[in-house]
Coordinates of C-alpha atoms and ligand atoms in Angstrom, one line a residue:
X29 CA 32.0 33.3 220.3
X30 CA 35.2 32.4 219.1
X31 CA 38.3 34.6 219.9
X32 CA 41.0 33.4 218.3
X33 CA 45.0 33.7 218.8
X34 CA 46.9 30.8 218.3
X35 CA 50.2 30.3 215.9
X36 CA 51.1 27.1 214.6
X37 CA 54.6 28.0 213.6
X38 CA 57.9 25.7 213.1
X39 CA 56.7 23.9 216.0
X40 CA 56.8 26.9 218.3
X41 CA 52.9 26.9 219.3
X42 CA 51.2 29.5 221.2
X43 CA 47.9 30.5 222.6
X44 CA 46.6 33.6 224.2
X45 CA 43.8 33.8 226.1
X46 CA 39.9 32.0 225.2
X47 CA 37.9 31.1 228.3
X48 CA 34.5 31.6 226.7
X49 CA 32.2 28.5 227.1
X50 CA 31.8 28.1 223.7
X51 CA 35.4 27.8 223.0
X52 CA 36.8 27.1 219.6
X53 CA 40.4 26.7 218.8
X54 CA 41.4 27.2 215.0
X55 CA 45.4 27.3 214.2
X56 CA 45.1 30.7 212.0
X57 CA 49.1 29.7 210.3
X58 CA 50.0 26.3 209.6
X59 CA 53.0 26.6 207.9
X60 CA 56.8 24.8 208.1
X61 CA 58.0 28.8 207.2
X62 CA 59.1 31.7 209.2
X63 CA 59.2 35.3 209.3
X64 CA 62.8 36.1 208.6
X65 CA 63.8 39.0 210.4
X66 CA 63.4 42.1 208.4
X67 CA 61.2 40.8 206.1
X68 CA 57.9 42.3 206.8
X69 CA 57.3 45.4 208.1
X70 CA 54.6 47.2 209.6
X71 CA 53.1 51.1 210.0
X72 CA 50.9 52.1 212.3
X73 CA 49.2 55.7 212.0
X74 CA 49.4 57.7 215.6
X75 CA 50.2 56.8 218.8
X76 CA 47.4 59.6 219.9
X77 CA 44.9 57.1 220.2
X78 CA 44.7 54.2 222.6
X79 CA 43.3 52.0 219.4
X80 CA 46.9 51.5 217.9
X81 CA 49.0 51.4 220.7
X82 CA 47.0 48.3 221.4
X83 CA 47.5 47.4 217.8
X84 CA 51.4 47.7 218.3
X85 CA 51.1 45.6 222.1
X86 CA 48.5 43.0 220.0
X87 CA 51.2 43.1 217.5
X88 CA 54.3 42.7 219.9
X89 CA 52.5 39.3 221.5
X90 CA 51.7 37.8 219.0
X91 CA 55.3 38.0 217.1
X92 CA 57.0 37.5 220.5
X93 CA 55.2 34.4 221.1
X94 CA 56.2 33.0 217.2
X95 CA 59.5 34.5 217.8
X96 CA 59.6 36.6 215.1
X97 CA 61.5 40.1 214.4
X98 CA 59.6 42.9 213.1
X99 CA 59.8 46.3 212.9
X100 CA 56.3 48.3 214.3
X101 CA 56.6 52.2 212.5
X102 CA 54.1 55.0 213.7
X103 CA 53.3 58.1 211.2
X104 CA 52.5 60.2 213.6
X105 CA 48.9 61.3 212.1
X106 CA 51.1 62.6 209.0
X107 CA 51.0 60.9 205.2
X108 CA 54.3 62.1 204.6
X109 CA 56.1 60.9 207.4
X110 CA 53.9 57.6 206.7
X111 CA 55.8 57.6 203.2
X112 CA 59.3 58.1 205.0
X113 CA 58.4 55.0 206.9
X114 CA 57.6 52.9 203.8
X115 CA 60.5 54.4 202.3
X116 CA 63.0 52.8 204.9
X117 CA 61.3 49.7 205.1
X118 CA 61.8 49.3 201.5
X119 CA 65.0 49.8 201.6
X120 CA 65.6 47.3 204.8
X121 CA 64.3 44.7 202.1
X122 CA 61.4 44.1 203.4
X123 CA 59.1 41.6 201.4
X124 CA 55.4 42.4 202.6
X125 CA 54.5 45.7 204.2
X126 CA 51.4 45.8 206.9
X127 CA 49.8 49.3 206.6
X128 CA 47.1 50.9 208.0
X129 CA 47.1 54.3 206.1
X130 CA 46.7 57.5 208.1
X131 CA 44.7 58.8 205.0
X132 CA 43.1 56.1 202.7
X133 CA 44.2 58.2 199.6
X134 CA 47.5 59.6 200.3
X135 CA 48.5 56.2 201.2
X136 CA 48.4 55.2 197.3
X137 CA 51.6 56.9 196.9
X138 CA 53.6 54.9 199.2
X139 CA 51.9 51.5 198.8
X140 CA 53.4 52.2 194.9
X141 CA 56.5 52.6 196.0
X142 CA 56.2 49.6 197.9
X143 CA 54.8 48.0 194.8
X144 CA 57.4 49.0 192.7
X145 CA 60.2 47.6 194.7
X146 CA 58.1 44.0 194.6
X147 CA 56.7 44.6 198.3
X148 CA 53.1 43.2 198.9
X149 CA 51.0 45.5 200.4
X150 CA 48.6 44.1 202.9
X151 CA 46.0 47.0 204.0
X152 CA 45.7 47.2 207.4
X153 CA 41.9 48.1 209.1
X154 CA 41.5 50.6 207.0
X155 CA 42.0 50.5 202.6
X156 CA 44.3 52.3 200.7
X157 CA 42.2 53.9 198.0
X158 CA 42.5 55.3 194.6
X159 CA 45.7 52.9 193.9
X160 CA 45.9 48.9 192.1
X161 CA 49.0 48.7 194.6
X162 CA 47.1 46.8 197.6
X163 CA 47.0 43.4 197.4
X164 CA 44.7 42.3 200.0
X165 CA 42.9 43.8 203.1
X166 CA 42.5 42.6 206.6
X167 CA 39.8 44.1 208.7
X168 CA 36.5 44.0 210.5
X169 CA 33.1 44.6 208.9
X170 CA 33.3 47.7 209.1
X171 CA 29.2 48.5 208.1
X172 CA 28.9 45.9 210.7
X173 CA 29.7 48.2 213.0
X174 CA 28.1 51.1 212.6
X175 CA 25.0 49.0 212.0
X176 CA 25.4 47.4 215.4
X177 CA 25.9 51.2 217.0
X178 CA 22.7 52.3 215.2
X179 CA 20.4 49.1 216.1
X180 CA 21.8 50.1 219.3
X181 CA 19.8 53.6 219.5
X182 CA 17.0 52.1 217.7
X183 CA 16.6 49.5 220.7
X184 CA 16.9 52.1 223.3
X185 CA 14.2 54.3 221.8
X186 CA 10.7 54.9 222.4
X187 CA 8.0 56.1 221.0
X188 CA 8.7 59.3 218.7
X189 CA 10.0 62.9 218.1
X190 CA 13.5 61.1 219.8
X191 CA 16.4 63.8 219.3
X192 CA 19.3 62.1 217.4
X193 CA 22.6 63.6 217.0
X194 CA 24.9 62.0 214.7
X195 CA 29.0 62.4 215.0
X196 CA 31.2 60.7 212.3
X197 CA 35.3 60.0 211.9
X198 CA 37.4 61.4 209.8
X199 CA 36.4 61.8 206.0
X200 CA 40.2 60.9 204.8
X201 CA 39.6 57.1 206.0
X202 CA 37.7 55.2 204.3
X203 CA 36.2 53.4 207.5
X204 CA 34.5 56.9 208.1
X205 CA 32.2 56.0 205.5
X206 CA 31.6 52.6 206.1
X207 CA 30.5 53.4 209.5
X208 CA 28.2 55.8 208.8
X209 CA 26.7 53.8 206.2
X210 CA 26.0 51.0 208.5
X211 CA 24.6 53.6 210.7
X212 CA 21.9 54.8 208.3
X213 CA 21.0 52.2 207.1
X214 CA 19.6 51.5 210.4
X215 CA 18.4 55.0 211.7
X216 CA 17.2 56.0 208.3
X217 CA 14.0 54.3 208.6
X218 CA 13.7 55.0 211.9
X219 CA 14.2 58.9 211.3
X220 CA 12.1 58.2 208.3
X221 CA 8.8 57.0 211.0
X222 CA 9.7 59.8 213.5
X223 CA 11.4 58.1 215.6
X224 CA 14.0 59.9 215.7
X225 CA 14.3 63.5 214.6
X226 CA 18.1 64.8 213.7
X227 CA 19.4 67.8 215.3
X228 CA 22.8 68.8 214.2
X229 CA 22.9 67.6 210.6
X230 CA 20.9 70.2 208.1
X231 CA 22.8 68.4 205.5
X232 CA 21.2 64.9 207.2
X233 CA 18.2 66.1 207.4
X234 CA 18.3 67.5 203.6
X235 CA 19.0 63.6 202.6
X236 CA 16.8 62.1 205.9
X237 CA 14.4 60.8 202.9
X238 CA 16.9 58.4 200.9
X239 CA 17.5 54.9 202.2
X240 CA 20.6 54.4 200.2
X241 CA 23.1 57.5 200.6
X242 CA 25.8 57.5 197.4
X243 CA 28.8 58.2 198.8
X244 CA 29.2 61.9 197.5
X245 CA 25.7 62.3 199.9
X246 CA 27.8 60.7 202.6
X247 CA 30.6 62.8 202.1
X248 CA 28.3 66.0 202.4
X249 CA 26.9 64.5 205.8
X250 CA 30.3 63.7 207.2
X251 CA 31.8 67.4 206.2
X252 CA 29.4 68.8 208.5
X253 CA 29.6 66.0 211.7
X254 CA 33.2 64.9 211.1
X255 CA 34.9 64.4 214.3
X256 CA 38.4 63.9 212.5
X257 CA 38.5 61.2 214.6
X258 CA 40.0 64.0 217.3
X259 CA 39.1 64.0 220.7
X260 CA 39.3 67.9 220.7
X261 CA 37.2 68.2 217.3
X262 CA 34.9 65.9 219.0
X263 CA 34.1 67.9 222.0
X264 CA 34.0 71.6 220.3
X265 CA 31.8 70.4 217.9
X266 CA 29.7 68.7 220.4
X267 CA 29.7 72.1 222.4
X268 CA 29.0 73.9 219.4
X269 CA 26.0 71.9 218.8
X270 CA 24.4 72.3 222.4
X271 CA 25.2 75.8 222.0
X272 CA 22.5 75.7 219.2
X273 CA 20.1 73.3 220.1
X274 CA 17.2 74.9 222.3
X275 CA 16.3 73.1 225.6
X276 CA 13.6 71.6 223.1
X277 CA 16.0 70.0 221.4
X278 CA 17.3 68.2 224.7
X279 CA 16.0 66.0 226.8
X280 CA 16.6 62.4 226.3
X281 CA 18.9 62.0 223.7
X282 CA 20.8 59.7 221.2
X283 CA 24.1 59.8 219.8
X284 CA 25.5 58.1 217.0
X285 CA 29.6 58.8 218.0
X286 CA 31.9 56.4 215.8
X287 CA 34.4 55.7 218.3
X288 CA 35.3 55.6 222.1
X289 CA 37.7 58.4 221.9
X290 CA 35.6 60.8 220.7
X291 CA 32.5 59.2 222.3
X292 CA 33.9 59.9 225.6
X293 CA 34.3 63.5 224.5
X294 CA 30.9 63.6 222.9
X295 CA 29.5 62.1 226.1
X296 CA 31.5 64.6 228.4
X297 CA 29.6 67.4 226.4
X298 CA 26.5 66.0 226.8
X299 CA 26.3 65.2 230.4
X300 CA 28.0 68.7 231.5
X301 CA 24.4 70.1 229.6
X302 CA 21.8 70.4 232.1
X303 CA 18.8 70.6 229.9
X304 CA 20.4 66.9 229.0
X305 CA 18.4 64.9 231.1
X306 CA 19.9 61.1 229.7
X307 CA 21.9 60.0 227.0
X308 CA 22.3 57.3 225.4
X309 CA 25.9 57.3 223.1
X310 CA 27.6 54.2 220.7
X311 CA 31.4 54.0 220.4
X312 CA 33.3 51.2 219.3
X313 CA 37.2 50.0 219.9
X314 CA 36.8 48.9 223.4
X315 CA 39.2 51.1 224.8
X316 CA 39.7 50.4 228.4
X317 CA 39.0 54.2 229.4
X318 CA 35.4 53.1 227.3
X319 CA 34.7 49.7 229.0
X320 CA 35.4 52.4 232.1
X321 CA 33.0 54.6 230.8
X322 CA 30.8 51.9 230.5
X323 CA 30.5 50.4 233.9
X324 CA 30.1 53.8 235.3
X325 CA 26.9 54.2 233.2
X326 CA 28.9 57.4 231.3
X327 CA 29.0 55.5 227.9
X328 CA 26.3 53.1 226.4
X329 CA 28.2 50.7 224.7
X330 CA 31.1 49.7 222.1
X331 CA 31.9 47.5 219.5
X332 CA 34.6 45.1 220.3
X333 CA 37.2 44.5 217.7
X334 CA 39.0 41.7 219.0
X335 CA 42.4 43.0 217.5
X336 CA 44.2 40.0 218.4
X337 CA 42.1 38.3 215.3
X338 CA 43.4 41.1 213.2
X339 CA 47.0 40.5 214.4
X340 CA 46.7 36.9 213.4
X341 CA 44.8 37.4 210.3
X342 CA 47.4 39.9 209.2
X343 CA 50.4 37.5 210.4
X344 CA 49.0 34.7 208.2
X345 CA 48.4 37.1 205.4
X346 CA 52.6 37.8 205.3
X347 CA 53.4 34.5 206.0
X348 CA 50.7 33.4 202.6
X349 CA 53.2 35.5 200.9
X350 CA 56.3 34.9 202.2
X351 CA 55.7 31.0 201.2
X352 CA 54.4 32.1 197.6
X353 CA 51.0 31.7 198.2
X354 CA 47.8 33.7 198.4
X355 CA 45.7 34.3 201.9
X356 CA 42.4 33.4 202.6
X357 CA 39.8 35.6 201.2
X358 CA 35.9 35.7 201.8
X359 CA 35.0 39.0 200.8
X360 CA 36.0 42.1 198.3
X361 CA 36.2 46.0 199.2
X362 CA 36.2 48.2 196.0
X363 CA 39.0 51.0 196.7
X364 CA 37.9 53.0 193.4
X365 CA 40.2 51.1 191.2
X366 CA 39.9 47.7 192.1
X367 CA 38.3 45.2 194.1
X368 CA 41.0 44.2 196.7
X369 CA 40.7 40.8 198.5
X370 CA 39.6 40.9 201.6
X371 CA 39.2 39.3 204.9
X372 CA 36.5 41.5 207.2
X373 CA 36.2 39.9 211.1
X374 CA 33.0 39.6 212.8
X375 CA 32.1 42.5 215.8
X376 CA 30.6 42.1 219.3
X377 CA 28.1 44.9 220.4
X378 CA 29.0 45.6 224.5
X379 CA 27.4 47.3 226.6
X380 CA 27.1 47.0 231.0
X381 CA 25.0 43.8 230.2
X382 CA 27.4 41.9 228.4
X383 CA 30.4 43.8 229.4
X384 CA 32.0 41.0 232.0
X385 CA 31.5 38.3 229.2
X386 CA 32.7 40.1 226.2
X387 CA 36.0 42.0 227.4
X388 CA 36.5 40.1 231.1
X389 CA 36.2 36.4 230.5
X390 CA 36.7 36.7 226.8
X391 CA 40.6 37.3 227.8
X392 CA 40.3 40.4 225.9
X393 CA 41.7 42.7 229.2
X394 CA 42.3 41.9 232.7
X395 CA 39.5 42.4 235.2
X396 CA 42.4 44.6 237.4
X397 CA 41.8 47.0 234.9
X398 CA 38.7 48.3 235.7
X399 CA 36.7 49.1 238.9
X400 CA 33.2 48.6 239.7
X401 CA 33.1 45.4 238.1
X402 CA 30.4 43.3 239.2
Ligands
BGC506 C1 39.3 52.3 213.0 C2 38.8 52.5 214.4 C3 39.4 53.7 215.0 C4 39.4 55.0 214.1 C5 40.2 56.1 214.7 C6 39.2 53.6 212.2 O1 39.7 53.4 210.9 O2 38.7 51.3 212.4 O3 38.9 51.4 215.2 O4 38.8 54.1 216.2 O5 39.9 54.6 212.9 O6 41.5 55.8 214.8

């Protein structure tokens, strides 16, 4: 494993953090320019969620260490005060905006603006959609991960009749779907051979015969298990759903949650159900209330995003254009309009096996955080 953060910059070099034994060290800028200050700009979507606060710290770091000045803008979970925050940056004069749209098709508007006023766009985890105004995209693979969560239920099971409850994020970003698709493709077989039987999806279990789900079919699936990536959402409609299932629908079960936040609220639901007799749940972000959960046997596993690559991948990306040049790109995501360039990060499945190597000795967070750590 290779987790990487290091900046090559006007001679000001720094590294965070990689103890793993198989350590590789790869410079992600090699440039003689800078970040001027006010040039780029970057919008976050919510503070709400532990997954971009850590963004904005990752962020911080990493430009404090190249000694660059930057302004970090939060939407709070609303498109149009995502817009006003475009809007000012633009008119700062900033030359590349970093943007991870609070919803993947609202965001079109102000990555046009940005567009217009000869900003590039650089999409942020998760793609603008609908819109020719993103230039490229830094991310993880996103199917990745909800094929690692699934894989991970299908390991765990045995034998058949297994009930599976499936829990998705929000249908306005784009990642929503990516997960689930990963997912399925995964379970889907397995729910296919009886594996698993679904049992909080009619509209899953209406489609439980097709492989390859188009993404209206998706759609339909998510509108019924969405989460809205809300920790709230995500516990009512896990009530709701053991509120309905008969004790026959209990037992031992798996659950497909997309991410820590709501797979500590899905979990919650589940263990406060006594005819829930285990449990086994996916997540993904390694939040440190997760990792938490995770040692104390309350969450299965997650899939770590180290968002310090993501920081340095989106870094190089403005710095690419900034000098007049392109950044790297090894992969395409179609947004509806176009293919955008693209640059998706491997993921690490953790779970209590792993857990010391992966987030501990990985640098990723400090072994204070956390008790119980063997
Ligand atoms: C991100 C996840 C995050 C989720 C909810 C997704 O787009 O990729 O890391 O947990 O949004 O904010």
């Amino acid at each position: 494993m290779a987790i990487v953060s290091v900046f090559s910059l006007t001679g000001c070099k720094t590294t965070t953090t990689e103890t793993t034994a198989t350590e590789t060290e790869t410079t992600v800028a090699e440039t003689t320019a800078e970040i001027a200050a006010g040039s780029v700009g970057i919008v976050l979507p919510t503070k709400d969620e532990p997954r971009w606060i850590q963004d904005e710290t990752r962020f911080k770091d990493a430009l404090a260490a190249a000694g660059y000045e930057v302004e970090i803008l939060f939407s709070e979970a609303s498109s149009a005060k995502e817009k006003e925050n475009v809007e000012a940056l633009i008119t700062k004069g900033i030359q590349v905006l970093i943007i991870c749209p609070q919803d993947s098709t609202a965001a079109a508007a102000a990555a046009e603006a940005a567009r217009d006023a000869g900003v590039k766009v650089v999409s942020y985890d998760r793609l603008i959609t609908d819109t020719d105004a993103v230039d490229y995209y830094v991310t993880f693979d996103s199917i990745a991960v909800g094929a690692a969560q699934g894989q991970y239920l299908v390991d765990k099971a045995t034998g058949t009749g297994n009930p599976l409850y499936l829990y998705a994020g929000a249908a306005t970003d784009n990642n929503a779907f990516l997960f689930f698709e990963g997912g399925w493709n995964v379970l889907q077989p397995k729910i296919a051979d009886g594996t698993f039987v679904i049992k909080n999806s009619s509209e899953a279990v209406a489609l439980q015969d097709k492989a390859t789900l188009t993404r209206d079919e998706m759609g339909t699936i998510i509108g019924q298990i969405t989460t809205n990536w809300d920790f709230d959402d995500a516990k009512s409609l896990a009530e709701a759903n053991l509120t309905v299932a008969k004790a026959a629908d209990k037992g031992d079960v798996f659950i497909l949650a997309p991410n820590d936040g709501t797979a500590r609220a899905i979990a919650d639901a589940f263990a406060a159900d006594s005819d829930v007799t285990s449990y086994v749940v996916t997540g993904q972000d390694a939040e440190i209330a997760s990792v938490q959960y995770i040692i104390d046997g309350k969450q299965s596993m997650t899939v770590l995003k180290d968002v310090r690559t993501l920081v340095s991948d989106a870094i190089s990306a403005a710095i690419a254009y900034l000098e007049g040049k392109t950044p790297e790109q090894t992969n395409t995501y179609n947004n509806g309009v176009i293919d955008v360039p693209a640059k998706p990060s491997a993921v690490i499945a953790v779970d209590k096996s792993n857990v010391k190597a992966a987030i501990i000795d990985s640098g990723y967070w400090e072994a204070s955080e956390f008790t119980g750590l063997e």
